[in-house]
Amino acid sequence: MKSFRKELFFSLPKRFGLVNITEDVTQALEESGITEGLVLVNSMHITASVFINDDEPGLHEDYYTWLERMAPHAPISRYHHNKTGEDNGDAHLKRQIMGRSVTVAITEGRLDLGTWERIFYGEFDGRRRKRVLVKIIGE
Ligand code: ZN
């Protein structure tokens, strides 16, 4: 069995942002030379997510609205976590809702995704450099 590891880096200008990283993961798969196996993609930060859904701008607006309704950023005093001096209590909760990682099958050298499935990086406390791990195992 072969294994391959790569980190992707992101530095989004705002607190919230969604980035389609399907091409980055495809590139990592090509670099790995693996044609049958699994790829794990996970955020290495507790205020960011990796998830799979549609690359449709209206849906991305809906995510923002939905997440802000469940875990509004302000007032920051509403979160016990912010008593530590941080202001990202909401971002930890948003990350929990949107998930840490995805696993995708690799078949005949390609990501075996559904028709409309795309891989996204979800940022909930941006304006600093963050990492995503791509780990690929197989033959
Ligand atoms: Zn925090």
mmCIF file of C-alpha atoms and ligand atoms in Angstrom:
data_model
loop_
_atom_site.group_PDB
_atom_site.id
_atom_site.type_symbol
_atom_site.label_atom_id
_atom_site.label_comp_id
_atom_site.label_asym_id
_atom_site.label_seq_id
_atom_site.Cartn_x
_atom_site.Cartn_y
_atom_site.Cartn_z
ATOM 1 C CA MET A 1 0.000 0.000 0.000
ATOM 2 C CA LYS A 2 1.191 3.486 -0.848
ATOM 3 C CA SER A 3 0.476 6.622 1.160
ATOM 4 C CA PHE A 4 0.756 10.290 0.289
ATOM 5 C CA ARG A 5 0.438 13.403 2.424
ATOM 6 C CA LYS A 6 0.014 17.040 1.427
ATOM 7 C CA GLU A 7 -1.028 20.232 3.180
ATOM 8 C CA LEU A 8 -3.093 22.976 1.552
ATOM 9 C CA PHE A 9 -2.922 26.520 2.905
ATOM 10 C CA PHE A 10 -5.632 29.144 3.114
ATOM 11 C CA SER A 11 -5.722 32.734 4.285
ATOM 12 C CA LEU A 12 -9.183 34.147 3.762
ATOM 13 C CA PRO A 13 -9.701 37.943 4.060
ATOM 14 C CA LYS A 14 -12.927 37.708 6.109
ATOM 15 C CA ARG A 15 -14.193 35.695 9.068
ATOM 16 C CA PHE A 16 -16.511 33.622 6.855
ATOM 17 C CA GLY A 17 -15.731 32.068 3.490
ATOM 18 C CA LEU A 18 -16.264 28.907 1.468
ATOM 19 C CA VAL A 19 -13.661 27.693 -1.046
ATOM 20 C CA ASN A 20 -14.098 24.919 -3.607
ATOM 21 C CA ILE A 21 -10.957 22.795 -3.131
ATOM 22 C CA THR A 22 -11.943 19.914 -5.447
ATOM 23 C CA GLU A 23 -9.200 20.842 -7.951
ATOM 24 C CA ASP A 24 -6.569 21.032 -5.175
ATOM 25 C CA VAL A 25 -7.521 17.532 -4.004
ATOM 26 C CA THR A 26 -7.534 16.251 -7.602
ATOM 27 C CA GLN A 27 -4.043 17.701 -8.043
ATOM 28 C CA ALA A 28 -2.853 15.942 -4.864
ATOM 29 C CA LEU A 29 -4.311 12.684 -6.172
ATOM 30 C CA GLU A 30 -2.388 13.080 -9.450
ATOM 31 C CA GLU A 31 0.826 13.780 -7.518
ATOM 32 C CA SER A 32 0.287 10.664 -5.405
ATOM 33 C CA GLY A 33 0.116 8.293 -8.371
ATOM 34 C CA ILE A 34 -2.519 6.289 -6.457
ATOM 35 C CA THR A 35 -5.373 4.988 -8.617
ATOM 36 C CA GLU A 36 -7.414 2.846 -6.181
ATOM 37 C CA GLY A 37 -7.940 3.776 -2.530
ATOM 38 C CA LEU A 38 -9.254 6.515 -0.264
ATOM 39 C CA VAL A 39 -8.527 10.176 0.272
ATOM 40 C CA LEU A 40 -9.131 11.883 3.605
ATOM 41 C CA VAL A 41 -9.360 15.671 3.599
ATOM 42 C CA ASN A 42 -9.556 17.437 6.958
ATOM 43 C CA SER A 43 -9.232 20.874 8.436
ATOM 44 C CA MET A 44 -6.352 21.127 10.900
ATOM 45 C CA HIS A 45 -8.104 23.940 12.785
ATOM 46 C CA ILE A 46 -11.021 23.895 15.232
ATOM 47 C CA THR A 47 -12.696 26.912 13.643
ATOM 48 C CA ALA A 48 -12.741 25.645 10.025
ATOM 49 C CA SER A 49 -14.403 22.727 8.221
ATOM 50 C CA VAL A 50 -14.092 20.492 5.211
ATOM 51 C CA PHE A 51 -17.390 19.317 3.731
ATOM 52 C CA ILE A 52 -18.983 18.171 0.473
ATOM 53 C CA ASN A 53 -21.888 19.881 -1.238
ATOM 54 C CA ASP A 54 -22.998 21.835 -4.311
ATOM 55 C CA ASP A 55 -20.915 24.658 -5.813
ATOM 56 C CA GLU A 56 -23.919 26.989 -6.078
ATOM 57 C CA PRO A 57 -23.661 30.607 -4.839
ATOM 58 C CA GLY A 58 -27.254 30.751 -3.520
ATOM 59 C CA LEU A 59 -26.615 27.703 -1.358
ATOM 60 C CA HIS A 60 -23.442 29.305 -0.006
ATOM 61 C CA GLU A 61 -25.459 32.397 0.997
ATOM 62 C CA ASP A 62 -27.942 30.049 2.652
ATOM 63 C CA TYR A 63 -25.156 28.407 4.651
ATOM 64 C CA TYR A 64 -24.036 31.812 5.888
ATOM 65 C CA THR A 65 -27.558 32.840 6.926
ATOM 66 C CA TRP A 66 -28.315 29.468 8.533
ATOM 67 C CA LEU A 67 -25.056 29.322 10.487
ATOM 68 C CA GLU A 68 -25.394 32.936 11.666
ATOM 69 C CA ARG A 69 -28.909 32.187 12.891
ATOM 70 C CA MET A 70 -27.725 29.183 14.911
ATOM 71 C CA ALA A 71 -24.465 30.721 16.131
ATOM 72 C CA PRO A 72 -24.360 34.507 15.579
ATOM 73 C CA HIS A 73 -20.915 36.062 15.835
ATOM 74 C CA ALA A 74 -22.160 38.997 17.914
ATOM 75 C CA PRO A 75 -22.617 39.872 20.652
ATOM 76 C CA ILE A 76 -19.441 38.018 21.537
ATOM 77 C CA SER A 77 -20.431 38.115 25.232
ATOM 78 C CA ARG A 78 -23.074 35.427 24.523
ATOM 79 C CA TYR A 79 -20.365 32.706 24.449
ATOM 80 C CA HIS A 80 -18.640 31.348 27.570
ATOM 81 C CA HIS A 81 -15.663 30.486 25.340
ATOM 82 C CA ASN A 82 -15.048 34.185 24.716
ATOM 83 C CA LYS A 83 -14.397 34.723 28.436
ATOM 84 C CA THR A 84 -10.921 33.363 27.606
ATOM 85 C CA GLY A 85 -10.310 36.620 25.734
ATOM 86 C CA GLU A 86 -11.083 35.115 22.327
ATOM 87 C CA ASP A 87 -13.921 36.289 20.105
ATOM 88 C CA ASN A 88 -14.489 33.123 18.062
ATOM 89 C CA GLY A 89 -16.968 31.134 20.166
ATOM 90 C CA ASP A 90 -19.353 31.129 17.213
ATOM 91 C CA ALA A 91 -16.678 29.765 14.857
ATOM 92 C CA HIS A 92 -16.093 26.667 17.025
ATOM 93 C CA LEU A 93 -19.835 25.883 16.903
ATOM 94 C CA LYS A 94 -20.044 26.483 13.143
ATOM 95 C CA ARG A 95 -17.123 24.108 12.615
ATOM 96 C CA GLN A 96 -18.927 21.433 14.635
ATOM 97 C CA ILE A 97 -22.057 21.772 12.510
ATOM 98 C CA MET A 98 -20.198 21.685 9.168
ATOM 99 C CA GLY A 99 -17.809 18.893 10.177
ATOM 100 C CA ARG A 100 -14.087 18.245 10.345
ATOM 101 C CA SER A 101 -13.371 16.019 7.358
ATOM 102 C CA VAL A 102 -14.524 14.113 4.321
ATOM 103 C CA THR A 103 -13.441 10.771 2.892
ATOM 104 C CA VAL A 104 -13.735 10.156 -0.842
ATOM 105 C CA ALA A 105 -13.199 6.916 -2.769
ATOM 106 C CA ILE A 106 -10.579 6.842 -5.516
ATOM 107 C CA THR A 107 -11.553 4.751 -8.516
ATOM 108 C CA GLU A 108 -9.465 4.401 -11.684
ATOM 109 C CA GLY A 109 -7.349 7.388 -10.671
ATOM 110 C CA ARG A 110 -10.250 9.783 -10.108
ATOM 111 C CA LEU A 111 -12.214 11.130 -7.159
ATOM 112 C CA ASP A 112 -15.368 9.000 -7.129
ATOM 113 C CA LEU A 113 -17.776 11.866 -6.358
ATOM 114 C CA GLY A 114 -21.485 12.165 -7.084
ATOM 115 C CA THR A 115 -22.561 14.326 -10.016
ATOM 116 C CA TRP A 116 -22.881 17.591 -8.080
ATOM 117 C CA GLU A 117 -20.580 16.812 -5.197
ATOM 118 C CA ARG A 118 -17.659 19.216 -4.681
ATOM 119 C CA ILE A 119 -15.216 19.441 -1.781
ATOM 120 C CA PHE A 120 -15.186 22.699 0.199
ATOM 121 C CA TYR A 121 -13.060 24.409 2.783
ATOM 122 C CA GLY A 122 -15.317 26.283 5.222
ATOM 123 C CA GLU A 123 -13.731 29.171 7.102
ATOM 124 C CA PHE A 124 -15.461 30.616 10.174
ATOM 125 C CA ASP A 125 -12.637 32.610 11.763
ATOM 126 C CA GLY A 126 -10.464 33.767 8.877
ATOM 127 C CA ARG A 127 -7.911 36.536 8.392
ATOM 128 C CA ARG A 128 -5.027 34.204 9.270
ATOM 129 C CA ARG A 129 -3.189 31.323 7.639
ATOM 130 C CA LYS A 130 -4.715 27.880 8.103
ATOM 131 C CA ARG A 131 -4.019 24.340 6.902
ATOM 132 C CA VAL A 132 -5.951 21.459 5.397
ATOM 133 C CA LEU A 133 -4.512 17.941 5.355
ATOM 134 C CA VAL A 134 -4.891 15.663 2.324
ATOM 135 C CA LYS A 135 -3.987 12.054 3.118
ATOM 136 C CA ILE A 136 -4.244 9.429 0.400
ATOM 137 C CA ILE A 137 -3.832 5.678 0.858
ATOM 138 C CA GLY A 138 -4.129 2.893 -1.679
ATOM 139 C CA GLU A 139 -2.381 1.296 -4.621
HETATM 140 ZN ZN ZN B 1 -11.533 29.859 20.257
#
